Amino acid sequence: MPGVLFSHPSSLEHDTGAHPERADRIRAIEAALAARDSLGWAREASPAASREALERVHPAGYVDSISRLVASGGGAVDADTYASAGTWDAVLHGAGGAVAAVEAVVGGSSPVAASIHRPPGHHAEAARAMGFCFFNNVAVAAQHAITALGLSRVAIFDWDVHHGNGTNDIFHASPDVLFVSAHESPLYPGSGPASDVGSGPGAGFTVNLPVPGGSGDDVWCSLTEHVVGPLVRSFEPELVLVSAGFDAHVDDPLATCRVTDAGFAAMAASVRRAAAACGAPVALVLEGGYDVDALARSLCDVLSVLGADGVPAVDDGLTRHPQASAAQDRLSSFWPSL
Ligand SMILES: [Zn+2]
């Protein structure tokens, strides 16, 4: 079995109306998986997250406020973020799928896992829903790995085209979680400058890699191979989480980056090599991606790389991009081995 994929039909019941973050995203992924026999991956229904798991990241009052909003019939949280009658089940299982994926790989029942849900999570702050997101699934999963499973170091690489402001802020002062985000800048939500490196004991453990609009495989793949890979190897995590959005794709309508299907596969290969060098398992948590065909194809290609036999070989043809060299120079005070 290459890996285990967690999903749940409640993802289809979060109704956003005419909105880019829509149920067709999941339908396209399911169709692509069905056409490829789920790439041989085992399929599991995501459990609902426990209150305990949610409240390690989100205050109880905030969790209650989302529950009440949905119970009252839903409504707008901000200009982009809507709750419907089906949202509570969707977000509970979304966080639960991420937690289950972590339990599967840390517990050793699967070498790699993925949690495929909507809505996404990485914009959700501890006490604020925003940017289509309600609960920060990857943050809940990372904190579960630390608090409930006893891990000491968890790395999160967020390759969604938007900055993962929620995850960034939740672990800002923590040296236990290395949070690395590559994102288009300027773009929503406007956070994530290179100068934001974390705070207090977490200084250096937040790494922001903003890239200009129009950046393609040359930039994104080099940053992943030449910056994220060495960072992960230096941090030596016991678990690598990928906050996997597919909206840096050239076909995506919400951003201007130009990553191809092959580019996402190459980034996955770099992540897998770095994780393997540390003996760390990988779990993927779906974030954005709004061209549904590009999303479905690229996700399948990434799962194929993560679940393949053997660690993928280094791509000798990948040139070190000047942006990667600049990031290495910038980060060398915290990470001398870079
Ligand atoms: Zn995004």
Short mmCIF file of C-alpha atoms and ligand atoms in Angstrom, two decimals:
data_model
loop_
_atom_site.label_atom_id
_atom_site.label_comp_id
_atom_site.label_asym_id
_atom_site.label_seq_id
_atom_site.Cartn_x
_atom_site.Cartn_y
_atom_site.Cartn_z
CA MET A 1 0.00 0.00 0.00
CA PRO A 2 1.58 3.32 -1.04
CA GLY A 3 -0.29 5.41 1.53
CA VAL A 4 -3.61 6.15 3.18
CA LEU A 5 -5.96 8.92 2.11
CA PHE A 6 -8.49 10.39 4.54
CA SER A 7 -11.62 12.09 3.24
CA HIS A 8 -15.28 12.47 4.19
CA PRO A 9 -18.51 13.23 2.32
CA SER A 10 -19.17 16.20 4.63
CA SER A 11 -16.67 18.16 2.49
CA LEU A 12 -19.43 18.34 -0.14
CA GLU A 13 -21.97 19.81 2.29
CA HIS A 14 -20.12 23.07 3.04
CA ASP A 15 -22.14 25.25 0.68
CA THR A 16 -20.47 28.49 -0.46
CA GLY A 17 -22.74 29.26 -3.42
CA ALA A 18 -21.01 30.79 -6.45
CA HIS A 19 -17.51 30.80 -4.99
CA PRO A 20 -14.10 29.52 -6.13
CA GLU A 21 -13.83 27.36 -2.99
CA ARG A 22 -16.65 25.02 -3.99
CA ALA A 23 -17.66 21.38 -3.75
CA ASP A 24 -16.63 20.76 -7.37
CA ARG A 25 -13.02 20.86 -6.16
CA ILE A 26 -13.59 17.63 -4.22
CA ARG A 27 -15.69 16.11 -7.01
CA ALA A 28 -12.85 16.70 -9.50
CA ILE A 29 -10.32 15.13 -7.13
CA GLU A 30 -12.57 12.11 -6.56
CA ALA A 31 -13.06 11.65 -10.31
CA ALA A 32 -9.30 11.83 -10.93
CA LEU A 33 -8.61 9.38 -8.11
CA ALA A 34 -11.29 7.00 -9.42
CA ALA A 35 -9.74 7.10 -12.90
CA ARG A 36 -6.38 6.09 -11.39
CA ASP A 37 -7.72 3.49 -8.92
CA SER A 38 -6.85 5.91 -6.07
CA LEU A 39 -3.17 5.36 -7.07
CA GLY A 40 -3.34 2.20 -4.96
CA TRP A 41 -3.79 4.23 -1.78
CA ALA A 42 -6.04 2.93 0.99
CA ARG A 43 -9.14 5.05 1.60
CA GLU A 44 -10.36 5.87 5.10
CA ALA A 45 -13.26 8.00 6.31
CA SER A 46 -11.95 10.91 8.36
CA PRO A 47 -13.23 10.96 11.92
CA ALA A 48 -14.53 14.17 13.46
CA ALA A 49 -11.85 16.03 15.39
CA SER A 50 -12.27 15.94 19.17
CA ARG A 51 -12.88 19.15 21.09
CA GLU A 52 -9.62 18.45 22.88
CA ALA A 53 -7.67 18.40 19.60
CA LEU A 54 -9.34 21.59 18.33
CA GLU A 55 -8.86 23.44 21.61
CA ARG A 56 -5.11 22.87 21.60
CA VAL A 57 -5.08 25.53 18.85
CA HIS A 58 -8.46 27.30 18.97
CA PRO A 59 -9.96 28.78 22.20
CA ALA A 60 -13.16 27.05 23.34
CA GLY A 61 -15.12 30.27 22.90
CA TYR A 62 -14.07 30.49 19.26
CA VAL A 63 -15.00 26.84 18.58
CA ASP A 64 -18.40 27.53 20.18
CA SER A 65 -18.87 30.64 18.04
CA ILE A 66 -18.43 28.63 14.82
CA SER A 67 -20.82 25.96 16.11
CA ARG A 68 -23.41 28.64 16.98
CA LEU A 69 -23.02 30.37 13.60
CA VAL A 70 -23.73 27.11 11.77
CA ALA A 71 -26.61 26.19 14.12
CA SER A 72 -28.21 29.54 13.35
CA GLY A 73 -28.17 28.71 9.65
CA GLY A 74 -24.74 30.04 8.76
CA GLY A 75 -23.73 33.33 7.19
CA ALA A 76 -20.75 35.42 6.19
CA VAL A 77 -17.73 35.66 8.47
CA ASP A 78 -15.93 38.06 6.15
CA ALA A 79 -16.21 39.02 2.49
CA ASP A 80 -14.76 35.66 1.37
CA THR A 81 -15.78 33.23 4.09
CA TYR A 82 -19.26 31.76 4.45
CA ALA A 83 -20.75 29.12 6.71
CA SER A 84 -23.75 27.02 5.70
CA ALA A 85 -25.80 24.37 7.48
CA GLY A 86 -23.25 21.74 6.44
CA THR A 87 -20.15 23.65 7.51
CA TRP A 88 -19.84 22.32 11.07
CA ASP A 89 -19.56 18.69 9.99
CA ALA A 90 -17.22 19.67 7.15
CA VAL A 91 -14.77 21.56 9.36
CA LEU A 92 -14.88 18.97 12.17
CA HIS A 93 -14.00 16.17 9.76
CA GLY A 94 -11.45 18.37 7.98
CA ALA A 95 -9.51 18.85 11.19
CA GLY A 96 -10.11 15.22 12.13
CA GLY A 97 -8.74 14.00 8.80
CA ALA A 98 -5.51 15.93 9.34
CA VAL A 99 -5.17 14.49 12.84
CA ALA A 100 -5.89 10.97 11.55
CA ALA A 101 -3.27 11.37 8.82
CA VAL A 102 -0.69 12.30 11.45
CA GLU A 103 -1.69 9.37 13.65
CA ALA A 104 -1.37 6.99 10.69
CA VAL A 105 2.17 7.99 9.79
CA VAL A 106 3.49 8.58 13.32
CA GLY A 107 1.95 5.34 14.53
CA GLY A 108 3.59 3.51 11.64
CA SER A 109 0.44 2.09 10.07
CA SER A 110 1.26 3.90 6.81
CA PRO A 111 4.47 5.46 5.43
CA VAL A 112 2.59 8.48 4.06
CA ALA A 113 -0.91 9.90 4.43
CA ALA A 114 -3.08 12.62 2.98
CA SER A 115 -6.12 14.49 4.28
CA ILE A 116 -8.30 15.71 1.41
CA HIS A 117 -11.01 18.05 2.61
CA ARG A 118 -12.61 21.41 2.10
CA PRO A 119 -12.80 24.13 3.28
CA PRO A 120 -9.04 24.68 3.64
CA GLY A 121 -7.48 25.76 6.94
CA HIS A 122 -4.21 27.66 6.76
CA HIS A 123 -5.68 31.19 6.91
CA ALA A 124 -7.64 30.41 10.10
CA GLU A 125 -6.09 32.10 13.09
CA ALA A 126 -6.48 30.81 16.64
CA ALA A 127 -9.65 32.88 17.17
CA ARG A 128 -10.58 34.15 13.72
CA ALA A 129 -12.05 32.53 10.61
CA MET A 130 -10.88 34.13 7.38
CA GLY A 131 -9.87 33.42 3.79
CA PHE A 132 -12.38 30.53 3.32
CA CYS A 133 -10.96 28.84 6.49
CA PHE A 134 -12.50 28.07 9.91
CA PHE A 135 -10.22 25.62 11.73
CA ASN A 136 -6.50 25.47 10.99
CA ASN A 137 -6.31 21.78 10.12
CA VAL A 138 -2.55 21.54 9.70
CA ALA A 139 -1.93 23.43 12.96
CA VAL A 140 -4.36 21.19 14.86
CA ALA A 141 -2.56 18.16 13.39
CA ALA A 142 0.91 19.47 14.24
CA GLN A 143 -0.09 20.31 17.81
CA HIS A 144 -1.70 16.88 18.17
CA ALA A 145 1.59 15.31 17.08
CA ILE A 146 3.44 17.25 19.78
CA THR A 147 0.98 17.17 22.68
CA ALA A 148 -0.79 13.85 22.20
CA LEU A 149 1.87 11.80 20.39
CA GLY A 150 4.93 13.22 22.14
CA LEU A 151 6.89 14.48 19.15
CA SER A 152 9.48 17.20 19.74
CA ARG A 153 9.93 18.67 16.26
CA VAL A 154 7.40 19.00 13.45
CA ALA A 155 8.12 20.73 10.12
CA ILE A 156 5.33 22.29 8.06
CA PHE A 157 5.96 23.32 4.47
CA ASP A 158 3.12 25.45 3.10
CA TRP A 159 3.33 25.66 -0.68
CA ASP A 160 -0.14 27.17 -1.17
CA VAL A 161 0.26 30.35 -3.27
CA HIS A 162 -1.19 32.41 -0.41
CA HIS A 163 0.70 33.00 2.81
CA GLY A 164 -0.43 30.64 5.58
CA ASN A 165 -0.94 33.49 8.03
CA GLY A 166 -2.86 31.39 10.54
CA THR A 167 -0.23 28.68 10.84
CA ASN A 168 2.49 31.34 10.82
CA ASP A 169 0.96 33.11 13.81
CA ILE A 170 -0.11 30.03 15.79
CA PHE A 171 3.49 28.74 15.92
CA HIS A 172 5.21 32.15 15.81
CA ALA A 173 6.89 31.77 19.20
CA SER A 174 7.39 27.98 19.07
CA PRO A 175 10.75 26.31 18.42
CA ASP A 176 8.95 22.95 18.19
CA VAL A 177 7.41 23.70 14.80
CA LEU A 178 9.43 24.80 11.80
CA PHE A 179 6.94 26.65 9.60
CA VAL A 180 8.13 27.41 6.06
CA SER A 181 5.84 29.18 3.60
CA ALA A 182 6.47 29.94 -0.04
CA HIS A 183 3.87 32.33 -1.39
CA GLU A 184 3.19 34.95 -4.04
CA SER A 185 3.67 38.52 -2.82
CA PRO A 186 1.92 40.88 -2.97
CA LEU A 187 -1.24 38.78 -2.67
CA TYR A 188 -3.96 37.98 -0.11
CA PRO A 189 -3.66 38.07 2.90
CA GLY A 190 -0.68 40.44 2.63
CA SER A 191 1.36 38.87 5.44
CA GLY A 192 4.55 36.78 5.27
CA PRO A 193 7.41 39.13 4.43
CA ALA A 194 10.88 37.59 4.48
CA SER A 195 11.57 39.67 7.60
CA ASP A 196 8.94 37.71 9.60
CA VAL A 197 11.13 35.01 11.15
CA GLY A 198 9.11 34.16 14.28
CA SER A 199 9.47 35.59 17.78
CA GLY A 200 10.90 34.82 21.20
CA PRO A 201 12.07 31.20 21.44
CA GLY A 202 10.54 30.67 17.99
CA ALA A 203 12.84 33.17 16.25
CA GLY A 204 14.27 31.48 13.18
CA PHE A 205 11.63 28.73 13.17
CA THR A 206 9.28 30.74 10.95
CA VAL A 207 10.64 31.04 7.42
CA ASN A 208 8.85 33.13 4.83
CA LEU A 209 9.79 32.83 1.17
CA PRO A 210 7.74 35.40 -0.76
CA VAL A 211 8.00 35.15 -4.55
CA PRO A 212 6.90 37.66 -7.18
CA GLY A 213 3.80 37.13 -9.30
CA GLY A 214 4.54 35.13 -12.43
CA SER A 215 7.05 32.84 -10.69
CA GLY A 216 7.15 29.37 -12.22
CA ASP A 217 8.77 25.98 -11.72
CA ASP A 218 12.28 27.45 -11.84
CA VAL A 219 11.63 29.55 -8.72
CA TRP A 220 9.29 27.25 -6.77
CA CYS A 221 11.23 24.03 -7.38
CA SER A 222 14.57 25.65 -6.59
CA LEU A 223 13.26 27.16 -3.35
CA THR A 224 11.90 23.75 -2.36
CA GLU A 225 15.03 21.79 -3.26
CA HIS A 226 17.70 24.33 -2.29
CA VAL A 227 16.12 26.08 0.71
CA VAL A 228 13.24 24.04 2.17
CA GLY A 229 15.11 20.73 1.81
CA PRO A 230 18.25 21.93 3.64
CA LEU A 231 16.11 23.64 6.31
CA VAL A 232 14.25 20.40 6.97
CA ARG A 233 17.51 18.42 7.08
CA SER A 234 18.95 20.92 9.60
CA PHE A 235 15.84 20.93 11.79
CA GLU A 236 15.64 17.10 11.79
CA PRO A 237 11.87 16.88 12.32
CA GLU A 238 10.14 13.69 13.39
CA LEU A 239 7.24 14.52 11.05
CA VAL A 240 6.90 16.61 7.90
CA LEU A 241 3.51 18.12 7.08
CA VAL A 242 2.74 19.66 3.72
CA SER A 243 0.11 22.38 3.64
CA ALA A 244 -0.61 21.57 0.03
CA GLY A 245 -2.45 24.18 -1.97
CA PHE A 246 -2.43 23.96 -5.74
CA ASP A 247 -3.24 27.60 -6.50
CA ALA A 248 0.33 28.41 -7.60
CA HIS A 249 -0.63 26.41 -10.72
CA VAL A 250 -0.38 28.25 -14.03
CA ASP A 251 -4.09 27.59 -14.66
CA ASP A 252 -5.31 28.88 -11.28
CA PRO A 253 -7.64 31.90 -11.40
CA LEU A 254 -6.77 33.38 -7.97
CA ALA A 255 -3.06 34.06 -8.44
CA THR A 256 -0.49 34.65 -11.17
CA CYS A 257 2.22 32.06 -10.49
CA ARG A 258 3.02 29.55 -13.21
CA VAL A 259 3.80 26.22 -11.56
CA THR A 260 3.03 23.17 -13.75
CA ASP A 261 1.80 19.69 -12.85
CA ALA A 262 5.43 18.54 -13.16
CA GLY A 263 6.54 21.37 -10.89
CA PHE A 264 4.27 20.19 -8.08
CA ALA A 265 5.56 16.64 -8.55
CA ALA A 266 9.15 17.91 -8.33
CA MET A 267 8.39 19.84 -5.14
CA ALA A 268 6.88 16.68 -3.65
CA ALA A 269 10.03 14.77 -4.60
CA SER A 270 12.21 17.35 -2.82
CA VAL A 271 10.05 17.17 0.29
CA ARG A 272 10.13 13.39 0.28
CA ARG A 273 13.95 13.30 -0.06
CA ALA A 274 14.40 15.75 2.81
CA ALA A 275 11.96 13.88 5.05
CA ALA A 276 13.61 10.54 4.22
CA ALA A 277 17.01 11.97 5.11
CA CYS A 278 15.62 12.64 8.62
CA GLY A 279 13.71 9.37 8.85
CA ALA A 280 10.52 11.46 9.12
CA PRO A 281 7.18 10.43 7.62
CA VAL A 282 5.16 12.82 5.47
CA ALA A 283 1.50 13.78 5.77
CA LEU A 284 -0.20 16.06 3.25
CA VAL A 285 -3.10 18.34 4.13
CA LEU A 286 -5.05 19.89 1.25
CA GLU A 287 -5.35 23.67 1.25
CA GLY A 288 -6.36 25.73 -1.84
CA GLY A 289 -6.42 25.16 -5.61
CA TYR A 290 -9.25 26.65 -7.66
CA ASP A 291 -8.84 25.39 -11.21
CA VAL A 292 -10.48 22.08 -10.45
CA ASP A 293 -8.80 20.13 -13.27
CA ALA A 294 -5.31 21.44 -12.45
CA LEU A 295 -6.00 20.76 -8.77
CA ALA A 296 -7.08 17.17 -9.37
CA ARG A 297 -4.22 16.35 -11.78
CA SER A 298 -1.50 17.96 -9.68
CA LEU A 299 -2.71 16.40 -6.45
CA CYS A 300 -2.70 12.94 -8.06
CA ASP A 301 0.82 13.53 -9.37
CA VAL A 302 2.00 14.61 -5.91
CA LEU A 303 0.40 11.57 -4.23
CA SER A 304 2.04 9.39 -6.87
CA VAL A 305 5.48 10.77 -5.96
CA LEU A 306 4.87 10.53 -2.21
CA GLY A 307 3.62 6.95 -2.47
CA ALA A 308 6.11 5.59 -5.01
CA ASP A 309 8.54 2.81 -4.13
CA GLY A 310 11.91 4.22 -3.20
CA VAL A 311 13.03 7.80 -2.62
CA PRO A 312 13.08 9.83 -5.85
CA ALA A 313 16.47 10.75 -7.31
CA VAL A 314 17.80 14.31 -7.27
CA ASP A 315 17.03 16.27 -10.43
CA ASP A 316 20.51 17.24 -11.64
CA GLY A 317 18.95 19.57 -14.19
CA LEU A 318 17.45 21.88 -11.56
CA THR A 319 19.33 25.18 -11.46
CA ARG A 320 19.75 27.08 -8.22
CA HIS A 321 17.59 30.16 -8.71
CA PRO A 322 18.94 33.55 -7.52
CA GLN A 323 15.93 33.75 -5.18
CA ALA A 324 17.08 30.54 -3.50
CA SER A 325 20.61 31.89 -3.11
CA ALA A 326 19.27 35.12 -1.61
CA ALA A 327 17.06 33.18 0.83
CA GLN A 328 20.01 31.03 1.90
CA ASP A 329 22.09 34.14 2.60
CA ARG A 330 19.24 35.70 4.54
CA LEU A 331 18.64 32.59 6.65
CA SER A 332 22.27 31.75 7.38
CA SER A 333 22.29 33.59 10.71
CA PHE A 334 19.66 31.17 12.05
CA TRP A 335 20.65 28.20 9.93
CA PRO A 336 24.46 28.23 9.43
CA SER A 337 24.46 24.88 7.64
CA LEU A 338 22.53 26.43 4.76
ZN ZN B 1 -4.36 29.64 -1.47
#
